[in-house]
CSV table of C-alpha atoms in Angstrom, one decimal:
chain,number,residue,atom,x,y,z
E,16,MET,CA,137.6,-75.6,134.9
E,17,LEU,CA,136.9,-77.6,131.8
E,18,LYS,CA,133.3,-77.3,130.4
E,19,GLN,CA,132.1,-80.6,129.5
E,20,ILE,CA,129.5,-82.9,129.0
E,21,LEU,CA,130.7,-86.6,130.0
E,22,ALA,CA,129.0,-89.3,128.3
E,23,ALA,CA,130.3,-92.5,128.0
E,24,ALA,CA,128.0,-95.2,125.8
E,25,ALA,CA,125.4,-95.6,128.7
E,26,ILE,CA,125.1,-91.7,129.9
E,27,THR,CA,124.9,-91.0,126.3
E,28,ALA,CA,122.0,-93.7,125.8
E,29,SER,CA,120.0,-92.3,128.7
E,30,CYS,CA,120.6,-88.4,127.9
E,31,PHE,CA,119.7,-88.8,124.3
E,32,GLY,CA,117.5,-92.2,124.7
E,33,ALA,CA,114.5,-90.4,124.1
E,34,PHE,CA,115.2,-88.9,121.2
E,35,ALA,CA,117.7,-91.2,119.3
E,36,ASP,CA,116.6,-93.6,116.6
E,37,GLY,CA,118.9,-96.7,117.0
E,38,ASP,CA,121.5,-95.2,119.2
E,39,THR,CA,122.2,-92.6,116.9
E,40,MET,CA,122.7,-88.9,117.8
E,41,TYR,CA,122.0,-85.8,115.3
E,42,LEU,CA,123.1,-82.5,115.4
E,43,ILE,CA,120.8,-80.0,113.5
E,44,LYS,CA,121.3,-76.5,111.7
E,45,ASP,CA,118.8,-74.8,109.9
E,46,ASN,CA,116.4,-78.2,109.6
E,47,HIS,CA,119.6,-79.7,108.3
E,48,VAL,CA,121.3,-82.7,109.6
E,49,VAL,CA,125.3,-81.5,110.2
E,50,GLY,CA,126.1,-84.1,112.1
E,51,LYS,CA,125.4,-87.7,113.1
E,52,TYR,CA,127.0,-90.2,115.3
E,53,HIS,CA,126.4,-93.7,116.5
E,54,ILE,CA,127.0,-93.3,120.5
E,55,ASP,CA,129.7,-96.1,120.4
E,56,GLU,CA,131.8,-93.5,118.2
E,57,VAL,CA,132.0,-90.8,120.8
E,58,ASP,CA,133.7,-90.7,124.0
E,59,TYR,CA,132.1,-87.4,125.4
E,60,ALA,CA,131.0,-84.2,124.4
E,61,THR,CA,132.3,-80.8,125.2
E,62,PHE,CA,132.4,-77.1,124.3
E,63,THR,CA,135.9,-76.5,125.0
E,64,LEU,CA,138.6,-78.3,123.0
E,65,PRO,CA,140.7,-80.2,125.8
E,66,GLU,CA,144.6,-79.8,125.4
E,67,GLY,CA,146.1,-82.5,123.5
E,68,VAL,CA,143.1,-83.2,121.5
E,69,SER,CA,143.1,-82.7,117.6
E,70,ASP,CA,140.5,-80.6,115.9
E,71,ASN,CA,140.2,-82.2,112.7
E,72,ASN,CA,137.3,-83.3,110.9
E,73,ILE,CA,139.8,-85.2,108.4
E,74,THR,CA,142.5,-87.9,108.5
E,75,LEU,CA,144.4,-89.2,105.9
E,76,GLU,CA,146.0,-92.8,105.9
E,77,MET,CA,148.4,-94.1,102.5
E,78,ASP,CA,147.3,-97.7,102.5
E,79,ASP,CA,149.3,-98.9,99.5
E,80,ILE,CA,151.9,-97.5,97.7
E,81,LYS,CA,153.3,-99.3,93.9
E,82,LYS,CA,155.3,-97.7,91.2
E,83,ASN,CA,152.0,-96.3,89.2
E,84,GLU,CA,148.9,-97.4,92.0
E,85,VAL,CA,148.3,-95.7,95.3
E,86,ALA,CA,145.5,-96.7,97.4
E,87,TYR,CA,144.3,-94.2,100.4
E,88,THR,CA,141.8,-93.7,102.9
E,89,ILE,CA,140.4,-90.5,104.0
E,90,ASN,CA,138.5,-90.7,107.4
E,91,THR,CA,136.0,-88.1,108.5
E,92,VAL,CA,134.4,-87.9,112.1
E,93,ASN,CA,130.9,-88.2,111.1
E,94,PRO,CA,129.9,-89.7,107.9
E,95,LEU,CA,128.2,-86.2,106.5
E,96,ILE,CA,131.4,-84.5,106.3
E,97,ALA,CA,132.2,-83.9,102.5
E,98,TYR,CA,135.5,-83.1,101.2
E,99,ALA,CA,137.5,-82.4,97.6
E,100,HIS,CA,140.3,-84.9,97.1
E,101,ASN,CA,143.4,-85.8,94.9
E,102,ILE,CA,146.9,-86.5,94.8
E,103,ILE,CA,149.2,-83.6,93.6
E,104,SER,CA,152.4,-84.4,92.0
E,105,ASP,CA,155.5,-82.4,92.8
E,106,TYR,CA,155.7,-81.2,89.2
E,107,ASP,CA,152.5,-79.5,89.9
E,108,ALA,CA,153.2,-78.2,93.1
E,109,GLN,CA,156.3,-76.7,91.9
E,110,LEU,CA,154.7,-75.2,88.4
E,111,THR,CA,152.1,-73.5,90.7
E,112,ALA,CA,154.4,-72.3,93.1
E,113,ASN,CA,156.2,-70.6,90.1
E,114,GLU,CA,152.9,-69.2,89.3
E,115,VAL,CA,151.6,-67.9,92.6
E,116,PHE,CA,154.8,-66.9,94.5
E,117,LYS,CA,157.6,-67.1,91.9
E,118,ALA,CA,159.2,-69.3,94.0
E,119,ASN,CA,160.2,-72.9,94.5
E,120,PHE,CA,157.4,-74.9,96.5
E,121,ASP,CA,160.3,-76.6,98.7
E,122,LEU,CA,161.6,-73.3,99.7
E,123,LEU,CA,158.1,-71.7,100.8
E,124,PRO,CA,156.6,-71.4,104.4
E,125,ASP,CA,154.1,-73.9,105.6
E,126,GLU,CA,151.3,-71.6,105.3
E,127,ASP,CA,152.3,-70.8,101.5
E,128,LYS,CA,152.6,-74.7,100.9
E,129,VAL,CA,149.0,-75.0,101.8
E,130,ILE,CA,148.3,-72.3,99.5
E,131,VAL,CA,149.8,-73.8,96.6
E,132,LEU,CA,148.3,-77.0,97.3
E,133,LYS,CA,145.1,-75.4,97.7
E,134,TYR,CA,144.9,-73.7,94.3
E,135,ALA,CA,146.4,-76.8,92.6
E,136,LEU,CA,143.8,-79.0,94.3
E,137,GLY,CA,140.9,-76.5,93.4
E,138,GLN,CA,142.2,-77.4,89.7
E,139,ASN,CA,142.4,-80.9,89.6
E,140,ALA,CA,140.0,-82.5,92.4
E,141,TYR,CA,137.3,-85.4,93.1
E,142,VAL,CA,134.7,-85.0,96.1
E,143,GLY,CA,133.9,-87.8,98.4
E,144,ILE,CA,131.5,-87.9,101.5
E,145,GLY,CA,132.3,-89.5,104.8
E,146,SER,CA,135.0,-92.0,105.4
E,147,GLN,CA,136.0,-93.9,102.1
E,148,SER,CA,139.1,-95.7,100.3
E,149,PHE,CA,140.4,-94.8,97.0
E,150,LYS,CA,142.7,-96.0,94.5
E,151,GLN,CA,144.3,-94.7,91.6
E,152,LYS,CA,146.3,-96.2,88.8
E,153,ASP,CA,148.3,-94.3,86.3
E,154,PHE,CA,146.5,-93.7,83.0
E,155,LYS,CA,143.4,-95.9,84.0
E,156,ASP,CA,140.2,-93.9,82.9
E,157,ASP,CA,138.6,-92.2,86.1
E,158,GLY,CA,135.0,-92.5,85.0
E,159,THR,CA,134.4,-89.0,85.3
E,160,GLY,CA,134.6,-88.3,81.7
E,161,SER,CA,132.0,-88.4,78.5
E,162,ALA,CA,131.4,-90.2,75.1
E,163,ASN,CA,134.1,-87.8,73.3
E,164,VAL,CA,136.6,-87.4,76.5
E,165,VAL,CA,138.6,-89.6,78.6
E,166,ASN,CA,139.8,-88.4,81.9
E,167,ARG,CA,143.0,-90.4,83.4
E,168,PHE,CA,144.5,-90.8,86.5
E,169,SER,CA,148.3,-90.0,86.5
E,170,VAL,CA,150.5,-91.7,88.9
E,171,ILE,CA,153.8,-91.4,87.8
E,172,PRO,CA,156.4,-93.6,88.7
E,173,GLY,CA,159.3,-92.5,90.8
E,174,THR,CA,157.6,-89.2,91.6
E,175,LYS,CA,156.8,-87.5,94.8
E,176,TYR,CA,153.3,-87.0,95.4
E,177,TYR,CA,151.0,-84.9,98.0
E,178,LEU,CA,147.7,-86.6,99.2
E,179,CYS,CA,145.3,-83.6,99.9
E,180,ALA,CA,141.8,-83.2,101.1
E,181,TRP,CA,139.9,-80.2,101.6
E,182,GLU,CA,136.6,-80.0,103.5
E,183,VAL,CA,133.8,-78.4,101.4
E,184,ASP,CA,130.4,-77.9,102.7
E,185,TYR,CA,128.1,-81.2,101.5
E,186,LEU,CA,125.4,-79.3,100.1
E,187,ASP,CA,126.9,-76.6,97.7
E,188,GLN,CA,130.5,-77.8,98.0
E,189,THR,CA,132.1,-74.7,98.9
E,190,PRO,CA,135.5,-75.0,100.3
E,191,LEU,CA,135.4,-74.7,104.0
E,192,GLU,CA,139.0,-73.9,106.4
E,193,ASN,CA,139.9,-77.6,107.3
E,194,PHE,CA,142.9,-78.7,104.7
E,195,VAL,CA,144.8,-81.6,105.4
E,196,TYR,CA,147.8,-83.3,103.2
E,197,THR,CA,150.5,-85.7,103.3
E,198,GLU,CA,153.4,-86.5,101.3
E,199,PHE,CA,154.5,-89.6,99.7
E,200,SER,CA,156.5,-91.2,96.9
E,201,THR,CA,155.8,-93.9,94.1
E,202,LEU,CA,158.3,-96.4,93.9
E,203,ALA,CA,161.0,-96.1,91.5
E,204,PRO,CA,160.7,-97.7,88.2
E,205,ALA,CA,163.3,-99.8,86.4
E,206,LYS,CA,164.4,-99.5,82.8
E,207,ALA,CA,162.8,-102.0,80.5
E,208,ASP,CA,163.4,-103.8,77.1
E,209,ILE,CA,160.1,-102.2,75.6
E,210,ASP,CA,159.5,-102.9,71.6
E,211,PHE,CA,159.0,-98.9,71.3
E,212,ASN,CA,160.5,-96.3,68.7
E,213,CYS,CA,159.8,-93.4,67.0
E,214,THR,CA,161.1,-91.9,63.8
E,215,PHE,CA,160.9,-88.6,62.1
E,216,SER,CA,158.7,-88.9,58.2
E,217,GLY,CA,159.0,-85.5,57.3
E,218,THR,CA,157.1,-82.2,57.4
E,219,THR,CA,154.3,-80.4,55.8
E,220,SER,CA,154.1,-76.6,55.3
E,221,GLN,CA,150.7,-76.2,56.7
E,222,TYR,CA,150.6,-78.4,59.7
E,223,GLY,CA,154.3,-79.3,61.2
E,224,ALA,CA,156.7,-82.3,61.5
E,225,GLN,CA,155.5,-85.8,61.7
E,226,ILE,CA,156.5,-88.4,63.9
E,227,ASP,CA,155.6,-91.9,63.6
E,228,PHE,CA,155.4,-94.3,66.8
E,229,THR,CA,155.7,-98.0,66.4
E,230,GLY,CA,155.4,-100.4,69.1
E,231,SER,CA,154.1,-103.8,70.8
E,232,ASP,CA,151.2,-104.7,73.1
E,233,ASP,CA,153.8,-104.2,75.8
E,234,VAL,CA,153.2,-100.4,75.5
E,235,TYR,CA,151.1,-99.2,78.0
E,236,TYR,CA,151.1,-95.7,77.1
E,237,VAL,CA,153.4,-93.1,75.9
E,238,ARG,CA,154.2,-89.5,77.4
E,239,THR,CA,155.8,-87.1,75.0
E,240,CYS,CA,157.5,-83.8,75.0
E,241,TRP,CA,158.7,-81.7,71.9
E,242,GLY,CA,160.0,-78.4,71.4
E,243,ALA,CA,163.3,-76.6,70.1
E,244,ARG,CA,166.3,-78.3,71.2
E,245,SER,CA,168.5,-75.8,72.8
E,246,GLN,CA,165.5,-74.6,75.0
E,247,MET,CA,164.6,-78.5,75.9
E,248,ASN,CA,168.7,-79.2,76.5
E,249,ILE,CA,168.8,-76.3,79.0
E,250,TYR,CA,165.6,-77.5,80.8
E,251,VAL,CA,167.1,-81.3,80.7
E,252,GLN,CA,170.5,-80.2,82.1
E,253,VAL,CA,169.3,-77.8,84.7
E,254,TYR,CA,166.1,-79.6,86.1
E,255,GLY,CA,166.3,-83.5,84.8
E,256,LEU,CA,164.6,-85.2,82.0
E,257,ASP,CA,162.1,-86.7,84.8
E,258,PHE,CA,161.1,-82.9,85.7
E,259,LEU,CA,160.7,-82.1,81.8
E,260,MET,CA,158.6,-84.9,81.1
E,261,GLY,CA,156.4,-84.8,84.3
E,262,THR,CA,156.0,-81.0,83.9
E,263,PHE,CA,155.3,-80.5,80.2
E,264,GLY,CA,154.9,-84.2,79.0
E,265,GLN,CA,151.4,-85.5,77.8
E,266,ALA,CA,150.0,-89.3,78.0
E,267,TRP,CA,148.9,-91.0,74.6
E,268,ASN,CA,147.6,-94.1,73.8
E,269,LEU,CA,149.9,-95.9,71.3
E,270,SER,CA,147.0,-96.5,69.1
E,271,PHE,CA,146.0,-92.6,69.0
E,272,LEU,CA,149.5,-91.5,68.1
E,273,GLN,CA,149.0,-93.8,65.0
E,274,ASP,CA,145.8,-92.6,64.1
E,275,SER,CA,144.7,-89.9,62.2
E,276,GLY,CA,141.8,-87.1,62.0
E,277,ASP,CA,141.6,-86.6,65.8
E,278,PHE,CA,143.2,-83.2,65.4
E,279,ILE,CA,142.3,-82.2,61.8
E,280,ASP,CA,140.4,-84.5,59.6
E,281,GLY,CA,143.3,-86.4,57.2
E,282,VAL,CA,146.0,-85.1,59.3
E,283,PRO,CA,148.5,-87.5,61.7
E,284,ASN,CA,147.5,-87.6,65.5
E,285,SER,CA,151.3,-87.3,65.4
E,286,THR,CA,152.0,-84.3,64.0
E,287,TRP,CA,154.1,-81.7,65.9
E,288,ALA,CA,154.0,-77.7,66.3
E,289,LEU,CA,156.8,-76.0,63.8
E,290,ASN,CA,157.9,-72.2,64.5
E,291,GLY,CA,159.7,-72.3,61.1
E,292,SER,CA,163.0,-74.0,60.4
E,293,GLY,CA,165.7,-75.1,62.9
E,294,GLU,CA,166.5,-77.9,65.7
E,295,TYR,CA,163.9,-79.9,67.5
E,296,VAL,CA,163.8,-82.8,69.8
E,297,MET,CA,161.2,-85.4,70.6
E,298,PHE,CA,161.4,-87.0,73.9
E,299,ALA,CA,159.4,-89.9,74.2
E,300,ARG,CA,158.6,-92.1,77.4
E,301,ALA,CA,157.0,-95.5,77.0
E,302,TYR,CA,155.4,-97.1,80.1
E,303,ASN,CA,154.3,-100.8,80.3
E,304,ALA,CA,152.1,-102.0,82.7
E,305,ALA,CA,154.0,-102.6,85.6
E,306,GLY,CA,155.4,-98.9,85.7
E,307,ASP,CA,158.8,-99.4,83.8
E,308,TYR,CA,160.0,-97.7,81.2
E,309,LYS,CA,161.7,-97.0,78.1
E,310,ASP,CA,163.1,-93.8,76.8
E,311,ILE,CA,163.5,-92.2,73.1
E,312,ARG,CA,165.1,-89.2,72.0
E,313,LEU,CA,164.9,-88.2,68.5
E,314,ASP,CA,166.6,-85.3,67.1
E,315,VAL,CA,164.8,-83.6,64.2
E,316,ASP,CA,166.6,-80.8,61.7
E,317,VAL,CA,163.6,-78.9,59.9
E,318,GLU,CA,165.1,-77.2,56.8
E,319,GLU,CA,162.3,-75.1,55.2
E,320,GLU,CA,162.8,-73.1,52.0
E,321,ILE,CA,161.3,-69.7,52.5
E,322,LYS,CA,160.2,-68.2,48.9
E,323,THR,CA,159.6,-64.6,50.4
E,324,LYS,CA,161.1,-63.3,53.3
E,325,GLY,CA,160.6,-60.1,55.1
E,326,PRO,CA,163.2,-57.9,56.6
E,327,ASP,CA,166.4,-59.2,58.3
E,328,ILE,CA,166.1,-58.6,61.9
E,329,THR,CA,169.5,-59.0,63.5
E,330,VAL,CA,170.7,-58.8,67.1
E,331,ILE,CA,174.3,-56.9,66.8
E,332,SER,CA,174.8,-56.2,70.7
E,333,LYS,CA,173.3,-57.8,74.0
E,334,SER,CA,173.9,-57.6,77.9
E,335,LYS,CA,172.3,-58.3,81.0
E,336,THR,CA,172.6,-57.6,84.9
E,337,ASP,CA,170.7,-58.1,88.2
E,338,GLY,CA,167.0,-57.6,87.0
E,339,ALA,CA,168.0,-55.9,83.5
E,340,VAL,CA,168.5,-56.9,80.3
E,341,SER,CA,169.4,-55.1,77.0
E,342,ALA,CA,169.9,-55.6,73.3
E,343,THR,CA,170.3,-53.7,70.0
E,344,PHE,CA,168.2,-54.7,67.2
E,345,GLU,CA,169.3,-54.2,63.5
E,346,ILE,CA,166.4,-54.1,61.2
E,347,ASN,CA,167.7,-54.0,57.2
E,348,PRO,CA,166.2,-52.7,55.0
E,349,SER,CA,165.3,-49.9,57.1
E,350,ASN,CA,162.5,-48.4,55.0
E,351,VAL,CA,160.2,-50.5,57.0
E,352,THR,CA,156.3,-49.6,57.2
E,353,LYS,CA,156.0,-50.9,60.6
E,354,ALA,CA,158.3,-52.2,63.6
E,355,THR,CA,157.7,-53.1,66.9
E,356,VAL,CA,159.4,-54.8,70.0
E,357,ARG,CA,157.4,-56.4,73.1
E,358,LEU,CA,158.7,-58.0,76.0
E,359,LEU,CA,156.1,-60.8,77.6
E,360,GLU,CA,157.3,-63.8,80.0
E,361,GLU,CA,157.7,-66.9,78.0
E,362,ASN,CA,155.0,-68.5,79.8
E,363,ASP,CA,152.7,-66.0,78.4
E,364,VAL,CA,154.3,-66.2,74.4
E,365,ASP,CA,154.0,-70.0,74.8
E,366,ASP,CA,150.0,-69.6,76.1
E,367,ALA,CA,149.0,-67.3,73.4
E,368,LEU,CA,150.6,-69.5,70.9
E,369,ASN,CA,148.7,-72.3,72.3
E,370,SER,CA,145.3,-70.0,72.0
E,371,ASN,CA,146.1,-70.2,68.0
E,372,MET,CA,147.9,-66.6,67.8
E,373,LYS,CA,150.6,-66.0,65.4
E,374,LEU,CA,154.0,-65.0,66.4
E,375,SER,CA,153.2,-61.5,64.7
E,376,GLU,CA,150.1,-60.9,66.1
E,377,ILE,CA,151.7,-61.3,69.7
E,378,ALA,CA,154.3,-59.4,68.8
E,379,THR,CA,152.3,-56.3,67.6
E,380,ALA,CA,149.6,-56.3,70.3
E,381,GLY,CA,148.9,-55.1,73.8
E,382,ASP,CA,151.8,-53.1,75.1
E,383,ALA,CA,153.7,-53.4,72.2
E,384,THR,CA,156.2,-50.4,71.5
E,385,ASP,CA,156.0,-49.0,67.8
E,386,ILE,CA,159.7,-48.1,66.6
E,387,THR,CA,158.8,-47.6,62.9
E,388,GLU,CA,160.1,-44.1,63.1
E,389,THR,CA,163.9,-45.1,65.0
E,390,ILE,CA,164.4,-48.2,62.5
E,391,ASN,CA,163.7,-45.6,59.5
E,392,LYS,CA,165.9,-42.9,60.6
E,393,PHE,CA,168.7,-45.1,62.5
E,394,GLY,CA,168.2,-48.5,61.2
E,395,GLU,CA,168.5,-50.1,64.7
E,396,TYR,CA,166.8,-49.9,68.1
E,397,VAL,CA,168.2,-50.5,71.5
E,398,PHE,CA,165.6,-52.5,73.6
E,399,SER,CA,166.8,-52.0,77.6
E,400,ALA,CA,164.2,-53.5,80.5
E,401,SER,CA,165.0,-53.4,84.4
E,402,GLY,CA,163.0,-54.5,87.5
E,403,LEU,CA,162.8,-58.1,86.1
E,404,ASN,CA,162.7,-61.2,88.1
E,405,ASN,CA,165.9,-63.3,88.1
E,406,GLU,CA,164.2,-66.7,88.3
E,407,LYS,CA,161.9,-66.3,85.3
E,408,TRP,CA,162.5,-66.5,81.7
E,409,TYR,CA,161.0,-63.7,79.1
E,410,SER,CA,160.5,-63.4,75.5
E,411,ILE,CA,161.8,-60.3,73.5
E,412,LEU,CA,159.6,-59.9,70.0
E,413,VAL,CA,160.8,-57.8,67.3
E,414,TYR,CA,158.4,-57.3,64.4
E,415,ALA,CA,159.1,-55.5,60.8
E,416,LEU,CA,156.8,-55.4,57.9
E,417,ASP,CA,158.4,-54.3,54.6
E,418,LYS,CA,156.5,-52.4,51.6
E,419,SER,CA,155.3,-55.6,50.0
E,420,GLY,CA,153.9,-56.5,52.8
E,421,ASN,CA,155.9,-59.5,53.6
E,422,SER,CA,156.9,-59.4,57.2
E,423,THR,CA,159.4,-61.0,60.0
E,424,THR,CA,159.1,-61.8,63.7
E,425,VAL,CA,162.0,-62.6,66.1
E,426,ARG,CA,161.9,-64.2,69.3
E,427,VAL,CA,164.5,-64.0,71.9
E,428,ASN,CA,164.3,-65.9,75.0
E,429,VAL,CA,166.2,-64.5,77.8
E,430,CYS,CA,166.4,-65.0,81.8
E,431,PRO,CA,168.6,-62.0,83.9
E,432,PHE,CA,170.0,-64.8,85.8
E,433,GLU,CA,173.6,-64.5,84.8
E,434,ASP,CA,174.4,-68.5,84.4
E,435,THR,CA,171.7,-68.6,81.8
E,436,GLU,CA,172.3,-68.3,78.0
E,437,TRP,CA,170.1,-66.4,75.8
E,438,SER,CA,167.9,-68.4,73.3
E,439,PHE,CA,167.6,-67.6,69.7
E,440,TYR,CA,164.6,-68.9,67.8
E,441,PRO,CA,164.5,-68.9,64.0
E,442,PRO,CA,162.7,-66.0,62.3
E,443,VAL,CA,159.0,-66.6,61.6
E,444,TYR,CA,158.2,-64.9,58.1
E,445,GLU,CA,154.6,-64.2,56.9
E,446,SER,CA,154.4,-63.6,53.1
E,447,ALA,CA,151.9,-61.0,51.7
E,448,GLU,CA,150.7,-63.4,48.8
E,449,THR,CA,150.2,-66.9,51.1
E,450,SER,CA,151.1,-66.7,54.7
E,451,THR,CA,151.9,-70.3,56.0
E,452,PRO,CA,148.9,-71.5,58.1
E,453,GLU,CA,149.4,-71.4,61.8
E,454,VAL,CA,149.9,-75.2,63.2
E,455,LYS,CA,147.9,-76.2,65.8
E,456,ARG,CA,149.4,-75.8,69.0
E,457,ILE,CA,148.8,-78.6,71.9
E,458,ARG,CA,149.2,-76.8,76.0
E,459,PHE,CA,151.3,-79.2,77.5
E,460,ARG,CA,150.1,-79.7,81.1
E,461,SER,CA,150.1,-82.9,83.1
E,462,ASN,CA,146.7,-83.5,84.3
E,463,PRO,CA,143.0,-83.1,83.2
E,464,THR,CA,140.5,-81.5,85.6
E,465,LEU,CA,138.9,-84.1,87.5
E,466,GLY,CA,135.3,-83.9,89.5
E,467,HIS,CA,132.6,-86.2,90.8
E,468,SER,CA,129.2,-84.5,92.0
E,469,LEU,CA,127.7,-85.9,95.4
């Protein structure tokens, strides 16, 4: 038999009337109020959950969905329930799923999807208490920054999102068990005739390629993605431009891109990292205030005169099978003073470059294999690795230093999956006399970390 304390409004008033202040019932734990209800909000109290009754302290409602703006309400069963909340883009969910489970988010079981969304929300959340309504507008200042930092909402048009709320302790914001989410998509944008363009104006050996951005007041903000053309083309072909821009694109004010000195004194803000000579591409997408857009693709060919080269490193053969790769590298001249080879996940190499490490430093650090003796004797080295993930990209880094102190580092990207192509970066040379300074690298992630205190 169900054990209940039946309490209609009148019964509740009579039971608690002697103790209630203004028809309010309080639940107390360790001299703290942990629950507070007006008697009109309660039908009855029970020590056993009846069948068909949801035991959920938080519910979500989407109030309005536009191209670049959303409004939602988070309801709580009492005003003292606190929660972390935000909208998580499908781009971030997919990226996090790959980091945590090495899998596509859509293919995960429900319990693993919750783990992914919890992880993403933990990196990028606001905190509220009690039932509240919220609005987010793409690229609008969310008010959580400082004098020198502006944190902005990200509500990308035509994008799938997950509205998430995670109950937390209302005193110290420790995450609790209750987590809810709902899926929605912002409205699709249209292509617009926006006065916006970008052009390549040259390179500097010290800092990189300068891209000049022009446009009118119609430009609300600009999202950019810059990188090696071969890699970017493959990414767009496999995943699409929207996914590339949503996952790795950076959002900027047009005026910021037209200014200088914010990263390095005297250097234009729109200066982009180069990894030697080669073919690069800038994808730029300008949005107007309505959420519609204009895309620009700018191909950039960088030819750089190298005064002093290190040893030549050549891939003379390569192969790959299920979970395994192999490549033979020839180094000429072979009388090097140092040579190494190292295998890393592609993302780990990019992260190290973003931390201002040189490619040569990455190639020779950690678990790098010293192949100096083999190169001195045979002039070539056969590298092989097995047990690799067919869904991941890896970087093979080969380093060689000659007797004059000049070095060469080569980066080759490979995925064991049979339908993918090998990707070769231009060699990176460092001279014993004047090493080329490293270009400031920028980490390509979608959203800033956000947070409110209670």
